[in-house]
Short mmCIF file of C-alpha atoms in Angstrom, two decimals:
data_model
loop_
_atom_site.label_atom_id
_atom_site.label_comp_id
_atom_site.label_asym_id
_atom_site.label_seq_id
_atom_site.Cartn_x
_atom_site.Cartn_y
_atom_site.Cartn_z
CA UNK A 1 -21.07 4.58 46.88
CA UNK A 2 -17.26 5.58 46.85
CA UNK A 3 -16.26 1.85 45.82
CA UNK A 4 -18.19 1.45 43.23
CA UNK A 5 -16.92 5.26 42.08
CA UNK A 6 -13.52 3.73 42.12
CA UNK A 7 -14.70 0.64 40.31
CA UNK A 8 -15.46 2.76 37.62
CA UNK A 9 -12.22 4.96 37.72
CA UNK A 10 -10.41 1.94 37.45
CA UNK A 11 -12.39 0.18 34.24
CA UNK A 12 -12.14 3.95 32.55
CA UNK A 13 -8.56 3.92 33.14
CA UNK A 14 -7.95 0.48 31.57
CA UNK A 15 -9.72 1.57 28.28
CA UNK A 16 -8.11 4.89 28.16
CA UNK A 17 -4.35 3.48 28.74
CA UNK A 18 -4.00 1.20 25.59
CA UNK A 19 -5.28 4.11 23.37
CA UNK A 20 -3.35 6.76 24.67
CA UNK A 21 -0.27 4.84 24.16
CA UNK A 22 -1.43 4.11 20.78
CA UNK A 23 -1.96 7.61 20.25
CA UNK A 24 1.22 8.56 21.32
CA UNK A 25 2.83 6.08 18.41
CA UNK A 26 1.24 8.50 15.90
CA UNK A 27 -1.78 6.37 14.88
CA UNK A 28 -3.77 10.06 15.38
CA UNK A 29 -1.75 12.99 16.41
CA UNK A 30 -4.32 15.45 16.00
CA UNK A 31 -6.61 13.85 18.69
CA UNK A 32 -3.25 13.08 20.47
CA UNK A 33 -2.48 17.02 20.73
CA UNK A 34 -5.90 17.51 21.75
CA UNK A 35 -5.97 15.60 24.82
CA UNK A 36 -2.25 16.54 26.24
CA UNK A 37 -3.47 19.92 25.95
CA UNK A 38 -6.89 19.00 27.85
CA UNK A 39 -4.44 17.75 30.48
CA UNK A 40 -2.96 21.02 30.83
CA UNK A 41 -6.28 23.06 31.52
CA UNK A 42 -7.10 24.07 35.06
CA UNK A 43 -9.80 21.46 36.45
CA UNK A 44 -12.27 22.09 39.17
CA UNK A 45 -14.34 19.56 40.91
CA UNK A 46 -17.33 19.63 41.93
CA UNK A 47 -20.00 17.30 43.80
CA UNK A 48 -23.74 17.21 42.31
CA UNK A 49 -25.69 14.58 43.59
CA UNK A 50 -23.04 12.62 44.94
CA UNK A 51 -21.67 12.61 41.27
CA UNK A 52 -18.17 13.91 40.37
CA UNK A 53 -17.98 16.88 37.29
CA UNK A 54 -14.80 18.18 35.99
CA UNK A 55 -14.72 21.31 34.57
CA UNK A 56 -12.29 23.63 32.86
CA UNK A 57 -12.23 27.47 34.04
CA UNK A 58 -14.26 29.92 31.97
CA UNK A 59 -11.14 31.88 31.46
CA UNK A 60 -9.54 28.83 29.64
CA UNK A 61 -12.47 28.42 27.30
CA UNK A 62 -13.35 31.78 26.45
CA UNK A 63 -10.19 33.48 25.70
CA UNK A 64 -10.67 37.18 23.97
CA UNK A 65 -9.44 36.89 20.29
CA UNK A 66 -8.28 40.42 19.20
CA UNK A 67 -8.53 39.71 15.50
CA UNK A 68 -12.14 38.37 15.85
CA UNK A 69 -13.25 40.83 17.97
CA UNK A 70 -12.46 43.84 15.58
CA UNK A 71 -14.04 41.66 12.74
CA UNK A 72 -17.24 41.50 14.73
CA UNK A 73 -17.11 45.10 15.85
CA UNK A 74 -16.22 46.53 12.41
CA UNK A 75 -18.38 44.50 10.78
CA UNK A 76 -21.51 45.40 13.03
CA UNK A 77 -20.27 49.23 12.69
CA UNK A 78 -20.12 48.91 8.65
CA UNK A 79 -23.65 47.12 9.20
CA UNK A 80 -25.32 49.66 10.91
CA UNK A 81 -23.89 52.37 8.49
CA UNK A 82 -25.41 50.90 5.42
CA UNK A 83 -28.84 50.38 7.35
CA UNK A 84 -28.27 54.23 7.91
CA UNK A 85 -27.92 55.14 3.94
CA UNK A 86 -30.45 52.46 3.19
CA UNK A 87 -33.13 54.31 5.77
CA UNK A 88 -32.14 57.48 4.19
CA UNK A 89 -32.55 56.77 0.72
CA UNK A 90 -35.79 55.20 1.39
CA UNK A 91 -36.69 58.80 2.79
CA UNK A 92 -35.66 60.50 -0.31
CA UNK A 93 -37.57 58.40 -2.34
CA UNK A 94 -40.67 59.21 -0.35
CA UNK A 95 -39.77 62.76 -0.78
CA UNK A 96 -38.64 63.57 2.37
CA UNK A 97 -35.58 65.95 2.99
CA UNK A 98 -32.84 64.16 5.21
CA UNK A 99 -30.29 66.34 6.93
CA UNK A 100 -26.87 65.29 7.20
CA UNK A 101 -25.60 63.39 10.02
CA UNK A 102 -21.79 64.30 9.97
CA UNK A 103 -19.14 61.40 11.27
CA UNK A 104 -17.34 63.04 14.23
CA UNK A 105 -13.67 63.78 14.44
CA UNK A 106 -12.89 60.00 15.98
CA UNK A 107 -15.11 58.71 13.44
CA UNK A 108 -12.88 60.48 10.82
CA UNK A 109 -9.49 59.51 12.21
CA UNK A 110 -10.97 55.63 13.02
CA UNK A 111 -11.42 55.73 9.34
CA UNK A 112 -8.34 57.00 7.99
CA UNK A 113 -6.40 54.98 10.06
CA UNK A 114 -7.33 52.03 7.51
CA UNK A 115 -4.34 51.37 5.15
CA UNK A 116 -6.43 52.35 2.24
CA UNK A 117 -3.21 53.58 -0.01
CA UNK A 118 -1.27 50.20 0.76
CA UNK A 119 -4.30 48.56 -0.28
CA UNK A 120 -5.26 50.66 -3.03
CA UNK A 121 -1.21 50.12 -4.38
CA UNK A 122 -2.07 46.33 -3.88
CA UNK A 123 -5.59 46.69 -6.21
CA UNK A 124 -3.24 48.59 -8.66
CA UNK A 125 -0.46 45.99 -8.72
CA UNK A 126 -2.99 43.23 -9.12
CA UNK A 127 -4.65 45.09 -12.00
CA UNK A 128 -1.70 44.43 -13.69
CA UNK A 129 -1.15 41.01 -13.81
CA UNK A 130 -1.88 39.30 -17.02
CA UNK A 131 -4.86 37.24 -16.66
CA UNK A 132 -4.71 33.52 -18.66
CA UNK A 133 -6.82 33.53 -21.38
CA UNK A 134 -9.48 30.83 -20.23
CA UNK A 135 -10.12 32.88 -16.96
CA UNK A 136 -10.55 36.48 -18.77
CA UNK A 137 -14.45 35.86 -19.57
CA UNK A 138 -15.46 34.67 -16.48
CA UNK A 139 -13.70 37.45 -13.97
CA UNK A 140 -14.75 40.32 -16.77
CA UNK A 141 -18.27 38.67 -16.88
CA UNK A 142 -18.75 38.90 -13.05
CA UNK A 143 -17.43 42.30 -12.96
CA UNK A 144 -19.95 43.42 -15.70
CA UNK A 145 -22.75 41.50 -13.83
CA UNK A 146 -22.10 43.25 -10.57
CA UNK A 147 -21.82 46.77 -11.66
CA UNK A 148 -24.07 46.86 -14.71
CA UNK A 149 -21.35 47.38 -17.52
CA UNK A 150 -22.52 47.95 -20.96
CA UNK A 151 -19.98 46.27 -23.21
CA UNK A 152 -21.77 46.87 -26.35
CA UNK A 153 -20.74 50.46 -26.11
CA UNK A 154 -17.04 48.98 -25.88
CA UNK A 155 -14.52 49.74 -29.08
CA UNK A 156 -13.82 46.14 -28.59
CA UNK A 157 -16.78 43.70 -27.02
CA UNK A 158 -14.58 40.56 -26.89
CA UNK A 159 -13.56 40.12 -23.51
CA UNK A 160 -10.72 38.01 -24.39
CA UNK A 161 -8.69 40.98 -25.84
CA UNK A 162 -8.14 42.60 -22.65
CA UNK A 163 -5.23 41.28 -20.97
CA UNK A 164 -5.43 42.20 -17.35
CA UNK A 165 -8.13 44.20 -15.14
CA UNK A 166 -6.23 47.45 -16.07
CA UNK A 167 -7.05 47.28 -19.70
CA UNK A 168 -10.33 46.45 -19.28
CA UNK A 169 -11.35 49.17 -16.78
CA UNK A 170 -9.85 51.90 -19.12
CA UNK A 171 -11.30 50.43 -22.42
CA UNK A 172 -12.40 52.74 -25.25
CA UNK A 173 -15.73 53.80 -26.52
CA UNK A 174 -17.02 53.57 -30.13
CA UNK A 175 -17.03 56.42 -31.63
CA UNK A 176 -20.31 56.89 -32.11
CA UNK A 177 -21.16 55.72 -28.26
CA UNK A 178 -20.68 59.45 -27.24
CA UNK A 179 -21.76 62.48 -29.03
CA UNK A 180 -20.39 65.45 -27.60
CA UNK A 181 -22.91 68.03 -27.64
CA UNK A 182 -21.71 71.14 -29.85
CA UNK A 183 -24.27 73.72 -28.94
CA UNK A 184 -23.73 74.23 -25.20
CA UNK A 185 -20.42 75.59 -24.21
CA UNK A 186 -19.61 72.97 -21.20
CA UNK A 187 -20.26 69.19 -21.54
CA UNK A 188 -19.99 66.66 -19.02
CA UNK A 189 -16.39 65.12 -18.99
CA UNK A 190 -17.45 61.83 -17.75
CA UNK A 191 -19.87 58.94 -17.24
CA UNK A 192 -21.31 59.52 -14.43
CA UNK A 193 -23.85 60.82 -11.34
CA UNK A 194 -24.51 64.39 -10.29
CA UNK A 195 -23.82 65.13 -6.86
CA UNK A 196 -24.35 68.72 -6.42
CA UNK A 197 -24.04 71.97 -8.86
CA UNK A 198 -24.72 76.00 -8.91
CA UNK A 199 -22.95 78.70 -7.65
CA UNK A 200 -20.04 79.37 -4.99
CA UNK A 201 -20.90 81.16 -2.13
CA UNK A 202 -18.65 82.63 0.64
CA UNK A 203 -15.51 80.27 -0.99
CA UNK A 204 -17.74 77.35 0.00
CA UNK A 205 -18.62 74.65 -2.02
CA UNK A 206 -21.53 71.61 -1.58
CA UNK A 207 -20.10 67.88 -2.28
CA UNK A 208 -23.30 67.23 -1.66
CA UNK A 209 -26.40 69.24 -0.72
CA UNK A 210 -25.85 70.53 2.96
CA UNK A 211 -22.21 69.19 3.28
CA UNK A 212 -19.73 71.63 2.20
CA UNK A 213 -15.86 72.19 1.81
CA UNK A 214 -13.49 75.25 1.88
CA UNK A 215 -12.67 76.29 -2.00
CA UNK A 216 -8.87 77.30 -0.50
CA UNK A 217 -8.63 73.99 0.94
CA UNK A 218 -9.65 72.27 -2.50
CA UNK A 219 -7.50 73.94 -4.59
CA UNK A 220 -4.57 75.14 -2.41
CA UNK A 221 -3.01 78.48 -2.09
CA UNK A 222 -2.82 80.78 -5.55
CA UNK A 223 -0.52 79.42 -8.20
CA UNK A 224 2.08 82.51 -8.98
CA UNK A 225 0.36 84.88 -11.25
CA UNK A 226 2.95 84.47 -14.15
CA UNK A 227 2.01 80.47 -14.81
CA UNK A 228 -1.66 81.62 -15.55
CA UNK A 229 -2.48 82.55 -19.09
CA UNK A 230 -5.79 84.42 -18.15
CA UNK A 231 -3.61 86.45 -15.05
CA UNK A 232 -1.92 87.84 -17.91
CA UNK A 233 -4.94 88.42 -20.03
CA UNK A 234 -6.43 90.37 -16.93
CA UNK A 235 -3.15 92.43 -16.10
CA UNK A 236 -2.70 93.41 -20.01
CA UNK A 237 0.39 92.04 -19.93
CA UNK A 238 1.95 90.13 -22.65
CA UNK A 239 4.97 88.74 -21.56
CA UNK A 240 5.65 86.79 -17.85
CA UNK A 241 7.43 83.97 -17.80
CA UNK A 242 6.68 80.49 -15.91
CA UNK A 243 7.93 80.66 -12.50
CA UNK A 244 9.27 77.51 -12.35
CA UNK A 245 11.45 78.44 -15.70
CA UNK A 246 10.31 76.05 -18.03
CA UNK A 247 7.85 73.51 -16.52
CA UNK A 248 9.57 72.52 -13.32
CA UNK A 249 8.54 71.38 -10.10
CA UNK A 250 7.84 73.28 -6.51
CA UNK A 251 6.41 72.16 -3.81
CA UNK A 252 4.65 73.44 -0.52
CA UNK A 253 2.46 72.74 2.37
CA UNK A 254 -0.99 74.17 3.27
CA UNK A 255 0.32 75.30 6.79
CA UNK A 256 -2.85 76.84 8.69
CA UNK A 257 -4.89 76.29 6.05
CA UNK A 258 -4.80 72.65 6.46
CA UNK A 259 -4.92 70.33 3.23
CA UNK A 260 -6.93 67.79 5.17
CA UNK A 261 -9.94 70.07 5.30
CA UNK A 262 -8.47 72.89 7.90
CA UNK A 263 -9.71 76.44 8.28
CA UNK A 264 -9.50 78.52 5.20
CA UNK A 265 -9.27 81.72 7.42
CA UNK A 266 -11.92 84.65 8.26
CA UNK A 267 -14.58 84.80 6.23
CA UNK A 268 -12.85 87.74 4.63
CA UNK A 269 -10.01 85.89 3.66
CA UNK A 270 -12.18 83.27 2.34
CA UNK A 271 -13.83 86.01 0.48
CA UNK A 272 -10.95 87.78 -0.97
CA UNK A 273 -9.56 83.94 -2.14
CA UNK A 274 -12.76 83.44 -4.38
CA UNK A 275 -12.56 87.14 -5.69
CA UNK A 276 -8.89 86.22 -6.82
CA UNK A 277 -10.33 83.59 -9.20
CA UNK A 278 -13.04 85.78 -10.85
CA UNK A 279 -11.15 87.71 -13.42
CA UNK A 280 -14.04 89.16 -15.03
CA UNK A 281 -16.36 91.97 -13.41
CA UNK A 282 -19.75 90.73 -13.82
CA UNK A 283 -18.91 86.91 -13.58
CA UNK A 284 -19.66 84.30 -10.80
CA UNK A 285 -17.77 80.96 -9.82
CA UNK A 286 -19.63 77.87 -10.40
CA UNK A 287 -19.23 74.51 -9.63
CA UNK A 288 -20.31 70.76 -10.70
CA UNK A 289 -19.55 67.52 -8.48
CA UNK A 290 -19.77 63.94 -10.74
CA UNK A 291 -19.61 60.63 -9.19
CA UNK A 292 -18.14 57.78 -11.49
CA UNK A 293 -19.68 54.73 -9.98
CA UNK A 294 -17.12 51.47 -10.68
CA UNK A 295 -19.41 50.34 -13.57
CA UNK A 296 -18.95 53.63 -15.25
CA UNK A 297 -16.77 54.35 -18.19
CA UNK A 298 -13.67 55.17 -16.34
CA UNK A 299 -11.58 57.80 -18.71
CA UNK A 300 -12.74 61.69 -18.85
CA UNK A 301 -12.29 64.45 -21.32
CA UNK A 302 -11.90 68.00 -21.99
CA UNK A 303 -15.33 69.54 -20.76
CA UNK A 304 -15.03 72.61 -22.72
CA UNK A 305 -12.02 74.44 -24.88
CA UNK A 306 -10.02 75.64 -22.86
CA UNK A 307 -6.20 75.84 -21.75
CA UNK A 308 -4.53 74.14 -19.07
CA UNK A 309 -1.67 75.98 -17.47
CA UNK A 310 -0.77 74.55 -14.09
CA UNK A 311 -1.06 71.05 -11.96
CA UNK A 312 -0.89 70.48 -8.14
CA UNK A 313 -1.03 67.29 -6.91
CA UNK A 314 -2.02 66.91 -3.42
CA UNK A 315 -1.25 63.38 -1.93
CA UNK A 316 -3.66 62.41 0.65
CA UNK A 317 -5.82 59.89 1.94
CA UNK A 318 -8.00 57.66 -0.26
CA UNK A 319 -11.44 57.05 1.19
CA UNK A 320 -14.52 56.08 -0.69
CA UNK A 321 -16.17 58.82 -2.37
CA UNK A 322 -19.68 57.25 -2.96
CA UNK A 323 -22.61 59.79 -2.42
CA UNK A 324 -23.01 57.94 1.18
CA UNK A 325 -19.86 58.98 2.38
CA UNK A 326 -19.68 62.06 0.67
CA UNK A 327 -22.73 62.98 3.06
CA UNK A 328 -21.41 61.69 6.08
CA UNK A 329 -17.66 63.32 6.20
CA UNK A 330 -17.55 66.78 5.83
CA UNK A 331 -14.58 68.44 3.38
CA UNK A 332 -14.09 64.74 2.28
CA UNK A 333 -12.81 65.50 -1.26
CA UNK A 334 -9.90 67.75 0.83
CA UNK A 335 -8.79 64.97 2.93
CA UNK A 336 -9.10 62.76 -0.74
CA UNK A 337 -5.38 62.42 -3.15
CA UNK A 338 -6.35 64.89 -5.69
CA UNK A 339 -5.07 66.58 -8.65
CA UNK A 340 -5.85 69.83 -9.67
CA UNK A 341 -5.69 71.10 -13.15
CA UNK A 342 -6.52 75.04 -13.53
CA UNK A 343 -5.91 77.27 -16.49
CA UNK A 344 -8.66 79.61 -18.25
CA UNK A 345 -11.12 79.30 -21.12
CA UNK A 346 -13.04 82.15 -23.08
CA UNK A 347 -14.80 83.35 -19.84
CA UNK A 348 -11.87 83.12 -17.31
CA UNK A 349 -10.89 80.85 -14.83
CA UNK A 350 -11.31 76.93 -15.61
CA UNK A 351 -10.30 74.08 -13.50
CA UNK A 352 -11.12 70.55 -13.44
CA UNK A 353 -10.10 68.20 -10.57
CA UNK A 354 -9.78 64.58 -10.48
CA UNK A 355 -10.27 63.40 -7.05
CA UNK A 356 -8.89 60.01 -6.02
CA UNK A 357 -10.79 57.12 -3.85
CA UNK A 358 -10.61 53.57 -2.74
CA UNK A 359 -8.71 51.78 -5.00
CA UNK A 360 -8.14 54.83 -7.28
CA UNK A 361 -4.82 55.78 -5.91
CA UNK A 362 -4.03 55.68 -9.85
CA UNK A 363 -5.14 58.60 -11.71
CA UNK A 364 -3.58 59.18 -15.09
CA UNK A 365 -3.21 62.65 -17.31
CA UNK A 366 -2.28 61.86 -20.64
CA UNK A 367 -0.08 64.94 -21.17
CA UNK A 368 1.93 64.85 -18.16
CA UNK A 369 4.23 62.16 -17.73
CA UNK A 370 5.86 63.62 -14.78
CA UNK A 371 2.64 62.77 -12.64
CA UNK A 372 3.03 60.01 -9.88
CA UNK A 373 0.10 59.24 -7.67
CA UNK A 374 -0.47 57.35 -4.40
CA UNK A 375 3.20 57.09 -3.52
CA UNK A 376 3.87 55.17 -0.57
CA UNK A 377 5.46 58.20 1.58
CA UNK A 378 4.00 61.52 1.67
CA UNK A 379 4.11 64.45 4.23
CA UNK A 380 0.48 65.02 5.33
CA UNK A 381 -0.49 68.63 4.00
CA UNK A 382 1.82 68.97 1.33
CA UNK A 383 1.16 69.57 -2.19
CA UNK A 384 3.25 69.44 -5.40
CA UNK A 385 2.90 71.93 -8.18
CA UNK A 386 3.98 71.60 -12.09
CA UNK A 387 3.75 74.37 -14.44
CA UNK A 388 3.18 74.12 -18.18
CA UNK A 389 3.60 77.52 -18.88
CA UNK A 390 7.10 77.47 -20.51
CA UNK A 391 9.75 79.84 -22.27
CA UNK A 392 8.55 78.52 -25.30
CA UNK A 393 5.12 78.01 -24.63
CA UNK A 394 3.51 81.07 -22.84
CA UNK A 395 -0.13 79.66 -23.14
CA UNK A 396 0.16 76.18 -21.57
CA UNK A 397 -1.62 73.12 -22.70
CA UNK A 398 -4.51 73.43 -24.95
CA UNK A 399 -7.50 71.24 -24.97
CA UNK A 400 -10.66 70.92 -27.25
CA UNK A 401 -13.86 70.07 -26.07
CA UNK A 402 -14.28 66.49 -25.62
CA UNK A 403 -10.53 65.06 -26.25
CA UNK A 404 -9.18 62.63 -23.98
CA UNK A 405 -7.79 64.49 -20.89
CA UNK A 406 -7.22 61.05 -18.55
CA UNK A 407 -8.20 58.05 -16.70
CA UNK A 408 -8.83 56.54 -13.26
CA UNK A 409 -8.32 52.89 -12.04
CA UNK A 410 -11.74 52.69 -11.02
CA UNK A 411 -14.54 54.87 -10.19
CA UNK A 412 -14.14 58.17 -8.68
CA UNK A 413 -15.01 61.95 -8.87
CA UNK A 414 -14.32 64.71 -11.26
CA UNK A 415 -14.84 68.73 -9.93
CA UNK A 416 -15.74 71.39 -11.90
CA UNK A 417 -15.05 74.97 -10.52
CA UNK A 418 -14.90 77.57 -13.42
CA UNK A 419 -16.03 81.00 -13.71
CA UNK A 420 -19.14 82.11 -16.25
CA UNK A 421 -21.24 85.27 -16.68
CA UNK A 422 -24.34 85.63 -14.35
CA UNK A 423 -26.80 84.21 -17.09
CA UNK A 424 -24.76 80.68 -17.50
CA UNK A 425 -27.29 78.00 -16.52
CA UNK A 426 -26.96 74.11 -15.74
CA UNK A 427 -29.29 71.98 -17.15
CA UNK A 428 -29.12 69.18 -14.72
CA UNK A 429 -31.05 67.70 -11.64
CA UNK A 430 -29.31 66.88 -8.26
CA UNK A 431 -28.87 62.82 -8.78
CA UNK A 432 -29.26 62.46 -12.36
CA UNK A 433 -27.26 60.07 -14.60
CA UNK A 434 -25.28 61.70 -16.97
CA UNK A 435 -22.86 60.73 -19.99
CA UNK A 436 -19.97 62.00 -20.91
CA UNK A 437 -20.54 64.61 -24.42
CA UNK A 438 -24.29 65.60 -22.64
CA UNK A 439 -24.50 69.02 -21.86
CA UNK A 440 -23.95 70.30 -18.26
CA UNK A 441 -24.92 73.96 -19.06
CA UNK A 442 -24.67 77.27 -21.38
CA UNK A 443 -25.35 81.03 -21.71
#
């Protein structure tokens, strides 16, 4: 038996020798490298029914690849989250109330560790790349088909007209496509989906039903009173100078109020902050949250006749703001980058906040050329202030209802927080689709 085994090995050796040498001569370098690497593997020999078997060690065959491991675990977790969201939507469709399942601190920290700001800047640069004429129609058609964009409403329907994705995203509409409601005092500033609305209670605002965030963490500390026209109206002062002496910049840090969703203080402090925003006796503070999907019209407009006195920019994360994530992460809007515009309207305090999201680091305000969002470096919990009240302009920036105000690079979220009499009524339902110009509410 041993002699026969040696004869077989000798034959195999004679057969393999010329081929191995030919491999070294360059006839098949890929197979050569494989054979050479296989010789370096540690080999175990064992006998089974008088036959010899040669095997590599399991450690050599199965080496852990960190990249594939992360992709597998991340993909599995994302799939599980999508399944939970699907299940919740089905339960809601059946009319059953689904209690929110909030993310733990480790989940939020893990999500925030993803370089969404870097990815958003890369996406922004990609949007500026001019596409060849022959490629524009296929790329835009794919986006239109994926997100259900209605190009018949666009001022320019010809897809070849848009040189890059940025121009396509910020396309203007035909004048008759969005008639502005003149009968109601507050209209929708954008297309989108109503996530929540109602009165602000105990300085807490609902981003979706059952999930809240702190009003003070979201808006930040009160701006200097002299910056705000409604403060002078309330106090009876006809004068007053902008604290920044003519529209200058200032900055600050939220400290204990934590711009990333920290506690706003005691219940008394929260109540006093809310009371500071209410300028007229008998009024209440209201809020409305509108989510813009990627397929929606990306520009936003003035929701009423008001004056913008102050801008506050909060650098921050750029997590997704879709309704599923908003139900999952508490104080999501306080974590994300946002631009808060505050001022007054005929009933007192009024604010509009544009909240950034993944791939939406670019928030543009048409009358604010000094605003630069999604900068590479920022200090956690910081904010930057800018006053539109100057020595020559005591009233700030006047905005008419329906006037162009700004735009997003992609879909995101608009939050309105405003003061109104107690008989103010919303004409909305949670979850309904709404278009720019349609009524939000009235007295």
